[in-house]
């Protein structure tokens, strides 16, 4: 029996549909977001969205405590193998439900309470949750030194800091603000073979999978983790990976206690995204880095202060703009939003202003933006932020770019209209 949703439910759906429709006319440059294909969205309409699914016995048989879930378990196992091939990992764990979920399991599994663990300070681009969670787990958290000129680890300073004393049990590389890769080989030489190096790849996972960034597990990291919805165009989920069987067992044990249910619909969505990455991930990853560098050069050429200019602006998807010479970062974000462009106004490492603009081109690249689109985007930035043009006047240019990336009547919109109509909402999308 089909029931019409109650009025409040329809109100919630209408508001979400309005948000969806408005977002289609905007360009999203937030580095922590990406598109999810129609195929990857479909599992959330299926039975997988409401079921538990746990692996069966070690002999591979059906788990009769949870009968009828083997198809979902098989999808998870296959996805782990595919992701392992992309990341250079023998063991991939899909239990984390987010990047912070993966972070928590990793900190718990890889270092004992009261041991010393180093991570990046927030002022240097470290994730704000790492220090809080690590401290609550009983770890003695300390700052990794960073060279402000290169925006990456200062290995000479770290060597002096550690001296001839004991090495930390864990180095947790948690850059959510990043432009350039870490010298993992040099880091390993300094901390020695016993320290566990964990690489949080939340922001660069898709670039790693596509071969356009460093390969952490091949360069000295013991374990890798992070979220799957930034440069990796998957659902909001997390993963952990390693080539060490012992570490894999520890990660699995701790993840299993911190996460009781890891959302089969998200697992299936990630399996779809992983297949899509096999299909076009290499081209996408390299195009993302090229697009970020092109936008950085275009903005710098128009008078913007782009961080990392001496080193080519960036080696990943992120760009950092010190917008203070022109205006307050929040005002810049507001003006861009009025012009149809969504950006982060956020504190940036090694600038004097309280905040700057953190841009990411991964979502535009996955959607298909090419060089001419990047150039037009730089022109809109210039008109709105440097030349004082009314943002509303620039909005038509942004809208044209956005509509070129997602046709008005694409298959995803057709499916959404049918689903909304079935729920009792017509014409909302």
Coordinates of C-alpha atoms in Angstrom, one line a residue:
X1 CA 0.0 0.0 0.0
X2 CA 1.4 3.4 -1.0
X3 CA 0.9 6.1 1.5
X4 CA 1.1 9.8 0.9
X5 CA 3.8 11.4 3.1
X6 CA 2.5 13.7 5.9
X7 CA 2.6 17.4 5.3
X8 CA 5.8 18.0 7.2
X9 CA 7.6 15.3 5.2
X10 CA 6.5 16.9 2.0
X11 CA 7.8 20.3 3.3
X12 CA 11.2 18.7 4.0
X13 CA 11.3 17.1 0.5
X14 CA 10.2 20.4 -1.2
X15 CA 13.0 22.3 0.6
X16 CA 15.6 19.7 -0.3
X17 CA 14.3 19.8 -3.9
X18 CA 14.6 23.6 -4.0
X19 CA 18.2 23.3 -2.7
X20 CA 18.9 20.8 -5.4
X21 CA 17.5 22.9 -8.2
X22 CA 19.3 26.1 -7.0
X23 CA 22.6 24.2 -6.8
X24 CA 22.4 23.1 -10.4
X25 CA 22.9 26.7 -11.5
X26 CA 26.0 27.2 -9.4
X27 CA 29.6 26.3 -9.7
X28 CA 30.9 24.5 -6.7
X29 CA 34.6 24.9 -5.9
X30 CA 34.6 23.5 -2.3
X31 CA 37.6 21.2 -2.2
X32 CA 35.8 18.7 0.1
X33 CA 32.9 17.9 -2.3
X34 CA 32.3 16.2 -5.6
X35 CA 29.6 15.0 -7.9
X36 CA 28.0 11.6 -7.5
X37 CA 26.8 10.0 -10.7
X38 CA 23.2 8.8 -11.2
X39 CA 24.4 5.2 -11.1
X40 CA 26.1 5.8 -7.7
X41 CA 23.0 7.5 -6.3
X42 CA 20.7 4.6 -7.2
X43 CA 21.7 2.2 -4.3
X44 CA 20.1 4.7 -1.9
X45 CA 16.7 3.9 -3.5
X46 CA 17.2 0.2 -3.0
X47 CA 16.8 -2.3 -0.2
X48 CA 20.5 -1.9 0.5
X49 CA 19.7 1.5 2.2
X50 CA 17.8 -0.2 5.0
X51 CA 19.6 -3.5 5.6
X52 CA 22.6 -4.7 7.6
X53 CA 25.2 -6.7 5.7
X54 CA 28.1 -8.5 7.5
X55 CA 30.5 -11.0 6.0
X56 CA 29.8 -14.7 6.5
X57 CA 32.1 -17.3 8.1
X58 CA 35.7 -17.5 7.2
X59 CA 35.0 -20.4 4.8
X60 CA 32.9 -17.9 2.7
X61 CA 29.5 -19.4 3.4
X62 CA 26.3 -17.5 4.1
X63 CA 26.0 -15.6 7.4
X64 CA 22.8 -17.2 8.6
X65 CA 22.5 -14.7 11.5
X66 CA 21.8 -12.2 8.7
X67 CA 20.3 -14.3 5.9
X68 CA 19.9 -13.0 2.4
X69 CA 22.7 -10.4 2.5
X70 CA 25.4 -12.3 0.5
X71 CA 24.9 -10.2 -2.6
X72 CA 25.8 -7.0 -0.7
X73 CA 28.8 -8.7 1.0
X74 CA 30.0 -9.8 -2.4
X75 CA 29.8 -6.2 -3.7
X76 CA 31.8 -5.0 -0.7
X77 CA 34.5 -7.6 -1.2
X78 CA 34.8 -6.8 -4.9
X79 CA 34.9 -3.1 -4.2
X80 CA 37.7 -3.6 -1.7
X81 CA 39.8 -5.5 -4.2
X82 CA 39.2 -2.8 -6.9
X83 CA 40.1 0.0 -4.5
X84 CA 43.1 -1.9 -3.4
X85 CA 44.4 -2.1 -7.0
X86 CA 43.9 1.6 -7.4
X87 CA 45.6 2.5 -4.1
X88 CA 48.4 -0.1 -4.2
X89 CA 47.0 -1.9 -1.1
X90 CA 46.6 -5.6 -0.3
X91 CA 44.0 -4.9 2.4
X92 CA 41.2 -2.3 2.2
X93 CA 38.6 -1.9 4.9
X94 CA 35.3 -0.2 4.1
X95 CA 33.9 -0.1 7.6
X96 CA 34.4 3.6 8.3
X97 CA 31.4 5.8 7.5
X98 CA 33.3 9.0 7.0
X99 CA 36.8 10.5 7.0
X100 CA 36.6 11.3 10.7
X101 CA 35.4 7.8 11.3
X102 CA 38.5 6.4 9.6
X103 CA 40.6 8.9 11.5
X104 CA 39.2 7.7 14.9
X105 CA 39.8 4.0 14.1
X106 CA 43.3 4.7 12.8
X107 CA 44.4 6.7 15.9
X108 CA 42.9 4.0 18.2
X109 CA 44.4 1.1 16.3
X110 CA 47.9 2.4 15.5
X111 CA 49.0 4.0 18.8
X112 CA 48.7 2.9 22.4
X113 CA 47.3 5.2 25.1
X114 CA 49.9 7.6 26.5
X115 CA 52.2 7.1 23.5
X116 CA 53.6 10.0 21.5
X117 CA 51.9 10.8 18.1
X118 CA 52.8 13.6 15.8
X119 CA 50.3 15.4 13.5
X120 CA 50.0 18.7 11.7
X121 CA 48.9 21.6 13.7
X122 CA 45.7 23.3 12.6
X123 CA 47.6 26.4 11.7
X124 CA 49.7 24.3 9.3
X125 CA 46.7 22.7 7.6
X126 CA 46.0 19.7 10.0
X127 CA 42.5 18.5 10.5
X128 CA 40.8 20.1 13.5
X129 CA 39.5 16.7 14.8
X130 CA 42.8 14.9 14.9
X131 CA 44.2 16.5 18.0
X132 CA 40.9 16.4 19.9
X133 CA 40.3 12.7 19.2
X134 CA 43.9 11.7 19.7
X135 CA 44.0 13.5 23.1
X136 CA 40.7 11.9 24.1
X137 CA 42.1 8.5 23.3
X138 CA 45.0 9.2 25.6
X139 CA 47.7 10.0 23.0
X140 CA 50.4 12.6 23.6
X141 CA 49.8 14.7 20.5
X142 CA 52.7 16.9 19.2
X143 CA 53.1 19.2 16.2
X144 CA 55.0 18.3 13.1
X145 CA 57.2 21.2 11.9
X146 CA 56.2 22.8 8.6
X147 CA 58.2 25.0 6.3
X148 CA 56.0 28.0 5.4
X149 CA 57.9 28.6 2.2
X150 CA 57.1 25.1 0.8
X151 CA 53.8 24.5 2.7
X152 CA 54.9 21.0 3.5
X153 CA 56.9 19.2 6.2
X154 CA 60.2 20.6 7.4
X155 CA 62.2 17.4 7.7
X156 CA 65.4 19.1 8.8
X157 CA 63.5 20.7 11.7
X158 CA 61.9 17.4 12.5
X159 CA 65.3 15.7 12.6
X160 CA 66.5 18.4 15.0
X161 CA 63.4 18.1 17.1
X162 CA 63.7 14.3 17.6
X163 CA 67.5 14.3 17.9
X164 CA 68.8 11.0 19.1
X165 CA 65.9 10.4 21.4
X166 CA 63.0 7.9 21.1
X167 CA 60.9 8.0 17.9
X168 CA 57.2 8.5 18.1
X169 CA 54.9 5.6 17.9
X170 CA 52.8 7.2 15.2
X171 CA 53.1 10.0 12.7
X172 CA 49.6 10.9 11.5
X173 CA 49.7 13.0 8.3
X174 CA 46.3 14.7 8.3
X175 CA 46.6 17.6 5.9
X176 CA 43.1 18.8 4.9
X177 CA 44.8 22.0 3.7
X178 CA 47.3 20.8 1.1
X179 CA 49.1 22.0 -2.0
X180 CA 52.1 19.8 -2.4
X181 CA 53.0 16.2 -1.5
X182 CA 55.0 15.0 1.5
X183 CA 58.5 13.6 1.2
X184 CA 57.6 10.2 2.7
X185 CA 60.9 8.6 1.9
X186 CA 62.7 11.4 3.8
X187 CA 60.2 11.2 6.7
X188 CA 60.8 7.4 7.0
X189 CA 64.5 7.9 7.1
X190 CA 64.1 10.3 10.1
X191 CA 61.5 8.4 12.2
X192 CA 63.0 4.9 11.4
X193 CA 61.3 1.6 10.7
X194 CA 59.3 1.2 13.9
X195 CA 57.2 4.4 13.8
X196 CA 53.9 3.9 12.0
X197 CA 53.2 6.5 9.4
X198 CA 49.5 6.9 8.6
X199 CA 48.6 9.0 5.6
X200 CA 45.2 10.6 5.7
X201 CA 44.3 10.8 2.0
X202 CA 40.8 12.3 2.4
X203 CA 41.5 15.2 0.0
X204 CA 43.8 13.4 -2.5
X205 CA 42.3 9.9 -2.7
X206 CA 41.1 10.3 -6.2
X207 CA 44.4 11.8 -7.4
X208 CA 46.2 8.8 -5.8
X209 CA 43.9 6.4 -7.5
X210 CA 44.3 8.2 -10.8
X211 CA 48.1 8.3 -10.6
X212 CA 48.3 12.1 -10.4
X213 CA 49.6 12.4 -6.8
X214 CA 52.2 10.6 -4.7
X215 CA 51.6 6.9 -4.0
X216 CA 51.8 6.9 -0.1
X217 CA 51.9 3.1 0.4
X218 CA 54.7 2.7 -2.1
X219 CA 56.7 5.7 -0.7
X220 CA 56.9 4.9 3.0
X221 CA 53.5 5.1 4.6
X222 CA 52.3 2.0 6.5
X223 CA 48.6 2.8 6.3
X224 CA 46.3 5.1 4.4
X225 CA 42.8 6.3 5.2
X226 CA 40.3 9.0 4.5
X227 CA 37.0 9.9 3.0
X228 CA 35.7 8.9 -0.4
X229 CA 33.9 12.0 -1.6
X230 CA 36.4 14.7 -2.3
X231 CA 38.8 14.1 -5.2
X232 CA 37.4 10.6 -5.2
X233 CA 33.9 11.0 -6.7
X234 CA 32.1 8.6 -4.3
X235 CA 29.5 8.7 -1.5
X236 CA 30.1 10.3 1.9
X237 CA 32.0 7.3 3.3
X238 CA 35.5 6.4 4.5
X239 CA 38.1 3.6 4.1
X240 CA 41.4 2.3 5.5
X241 CA 44.1 0.6 3.6
X242 CA 47.5 -1.1 4.1
X243 CA 49.9 -3.8 2.8
X244 CA 50.7 -5.0 6.3
X245 CA 48.5 -7.9 7.5
X246 CA 49.1 -7.2 11.1
X247 CA 48.1 -3.6 10.8
X248 CA 45.1 -4.6 8.7
X249 CA 43.9 -6.8 11.5
X250 CA 44.3 -4.0 14.1
X251 CA 42.5 -1.5 11.9
X252 CA 39.7 -4.0 11.3
X253 CA 39.3 -4.7 15.0
X254 CA 39.1 -1.1 16.0
X255 CA 36.9 0.0 13.0
X256 CA 34.5 -2.8 13.9
X257 CA 34.1 -1.5 17.4
X258 CA 33.7 2.2 16.4
X259 CA 31.3 1.4 13.5
X260 CA 28.5 -1.2 14.1
X261 CA 26.9 -0.7 10.7
X262 CA 28.7 0.6 7.7
X263 CA 25.8 1.4 5.4
X264 CA 25.5 -1.1 2.5
X265 CA 24.0 1.5 0.1
X266 CA 27.1 3.6 0.5
X267 CA 29.3 0.6 0.0
X268 CA 27.4 -0.2 -3.3
X269 CA 27.7 3.5 -4.3
X270 CA 31.4 3.4 -3.6
X271 CA 31.7 0.2 -5.7
X272 CA 30.0 2.1 -8.6
X273 CA 32.3 5.1 -8.2
X274 CA 35.4 2.8 -8.1
X275 CA 34.3 1.2 -11.4
X276 CA 33.9 4.7 -12.8
X277 CA 37.4 5.6 -11.6
X278 CA 38.8 2.5 -13.4
X279 CA 37.1 3.8 -16.5
X280 CA 38.2 7.4 -16.5
X281 CA 40.0 8.1 -13.3
X282 CA 43.5 8.6 -14.7
X283 CA 42.3 11.2 -17.2
X284 CA 40.2 12.9 -14.6
X285 CA 42.9 13.0 -11.9
X286 CA 45.5 14.5 -14.3
X287 CA 43.0 17.0 -15.7
X288 CA 42.1 18.1 -12.1
X289 CA 45.7 19.0 -11.3
X290 CA 46.2 20.7 -14.7
X291 CA 43.0 22.7 -14.2
X292 CA 44.0 23.8 -10.7
X293 CA 47.3 25.0 -12.0
X294 CA 45.7 26.7 -14.9
X295 CA 43.2 28.6 -12.6
X296 CA 46.1 29.5 -10.3
X297 CA 48.1 31.0 -13.1
X298 CA 45.1 32.8 -14.6
X299 CA 44.2 34.4 -11.2
X300 CA 47.8 35.3 -10.4
X301 CA 48.1 36.9 -13.9
X302 CA 45.1 39.0 -13.1
X303 CA 46.6 40.3 -9.9
X304 CA 45.4 37.9 -7.3
X305 CA 47.7 36.7 -4.5
X306 CA 47.8 32.9 -5.1
X307 CA 49.8 30.9 -2.5
X308 CA 52.5 28.5 -3.7
X309 CA 53.2 30.5 -6.8
X310 CA 57.0 29.9 -6.7
X311 CA 56.3 26.1 -6.8
X312 CA 53.6 26.2 -9.5
X313 CA 50.7 27.0 -7.2
X314 CA 49.6 23.4 -6.5
X315 CA 50.2 19.8 -7.2
X316 CA 46.7 18.8 -6.4
X317 CA 43.1 20.0 -6.7
X318 CA 43.4 22.9 -4.1
X319 CA 44.2 26.5 -4.6
X320 CA 44.7 29.0 -1.8
X321 CA 43.9 32.7 -2.5
X322 CA 45.0 35.4 0.0
X323 CA 42.2 37.7 -0.8
X324 CA 43.0 40.3 1.9
X325 CA 44.6 42.8 -0.5
X326 CA 41.2 43.1 -2.2
X327 CA 38.6 42.5 0.6
X328 CA 37.7 40.4 3.6
X329 CA 37.4 36.7 2.7
X330 CA 33.8 36.4 3.9
X331 CA 32.8 39.3 1.7
X332 CA 34.6 37.7 -1.2
X333 CA 32.7 34.4 -0.6
X334 CA 29.4 36.3 -0.4
X335 CA 30.0 38.2 -3.6
X336 CA 31.0 35.0 -5.4
X337 CA 27.9 33.2 -4.1
X338 CA 25.7 36.0 -5.5
X339 CA 27.5 35.4 -8.8
X340 CA 26.7 31.7 -8.5
X341 CA 30.1 30.4 -7.3
X342 CA 30.5 28.5 -4.1
X343 CA 33.8 28.7 -2.3
X344 CA 35.3 28.2 1.2
X345 CA 36.2 31.4 3.2
X346 CA 38.5 29.7 5.7
X347 CA 41.8 30.2 7.6
X348 CA 44.7 29.4 5.4
X349 CA 48.2 28.3 6.5
X350 CA 50.9 31.0 6.5
X351 CA 48.9 34.0 5.5
X352 CA 48.5 37.0 7.9
X353 CA 44.8 37.6 7.2
X354 CA 42.3 35.7 9.4
X355 CA 41.0 33.8 6.4
X356 CA 41.4 33.4 2.6
X357 CA 39.7 31.5 -0.1
X358 CA 40.3 27.7 -0.5
X359 CA 39.3 26.5 -4.0
X360 CA 39.0 23.1 -5.5
X361 CA 38.4 22.2 -9.1
X362 CA 37.8 18.5 -8.7
X363 CA 34.0 18.7 -8.9
X364 CA 34.1 20.8 -12.0
X365 CA 36.6 18.5 -13.6
X366 CA 34.6 15.4 -12.9
X367 CA 31.6 17.1 -14.4
X368 CA 33.6 17.8 -17.6
X369 CA 34.9 21.4 -17.4
X370 CA 37.7 22.0 -19.9
X371 CA 40.3 24.7 -20.3
X372 CA 38.0 27.3 -21.8
X373 CA 35.7 26.9 -18.8
X374 CA 38.6 27.4 -16.4
X375 CA 39.6 30.6 -18.3
X376 CA 36.0 31.9 -18.2
X377 CA 35.8 31.1 -14.4
X378 CA 39.0 33.2 -13.9
X379 CA 37.3 36.1 -15.8
X380 CA 34.2 35.9 -13.5
X381 CA 36.4 35.9 -10.4
X382 CA 38.2 39.0 -11.8
X383 CA 35.0 40.8 -12.7
X384 CA 33.4 40.2 -9.3
X385 CA 36.3 40.5 -6.9
X386 CA 38.9 42.8 -8.6
X387 CA 36.9 45.0 -10.9
X388 CA 33.8 45.5 -8.7
X389 CA 31.2 44.3 -11.1
X390 CA 27.7 43.6 -9.7
X391 CA 27.7 39.9 -8.9
X392 CA 24.2 39.6 -10.2
X393 CA 25.4 40.8 -13.6
X394 CA 28.0 38.0 -13.6
X395 CA 25.6 35.3 -12.6
X396 CA 24.4 34.7 -16.2
X397 CA 28.0 33.8 -17.1
X398 CA 28.3 31.4 -14.2
X399 CA 24.9 29.9 -15.0
X400 CA 26.0 29.2 -18.6
X401 CA 29.1 27.4 -17.4
X402 CA 27.0 25.4 -14.9
X403 CA 24.3 24.4 -17.4
X404 CA 27.0 23.2 -19.8
X405 CA 28.2 20.7 -17.1
X406 CA 24.7 19.3 -16.4
X407 CA 22.1 19.5 -19.1
X408 CA 18.7 20.7 -18.0
X409 CA 16.9 17.5 -18.8
X410 CA 19.6 14.9 -18.1
X411 CA 18.7 11.4 -17.0
X412 CA 19.4 12.2 -13.3
X413 CA 16.8 14.9 -13.3
X414 CA 14.3 12.7 -15.1
X415 CA 14.7 10.0 -12.4
X416 CA 14.4 12.7 -9.7
X417 CA 11.1 14.0 -11.1
X418 CA 9.6 10.6 -11.2
X419 CA 10.6 9.9 -7.6
X420 CA 9.3 13.2 -6.4
X421 CA 6.1 12.7 -8.2
X422 CA 5.7 9.3 -6.7
X423 CA 6.1 10.9 -3.3
X424 CA 3.4 13.4 -4.1
X425 CA 5.5 16.4 -5.2
X426 CA 5.2 17.4 -8.8
X427 CA 7.4 19.9 -10.7
X428 CA 9.7 20.5 -7.8
X429 CA 12.9 19.6 -9.7

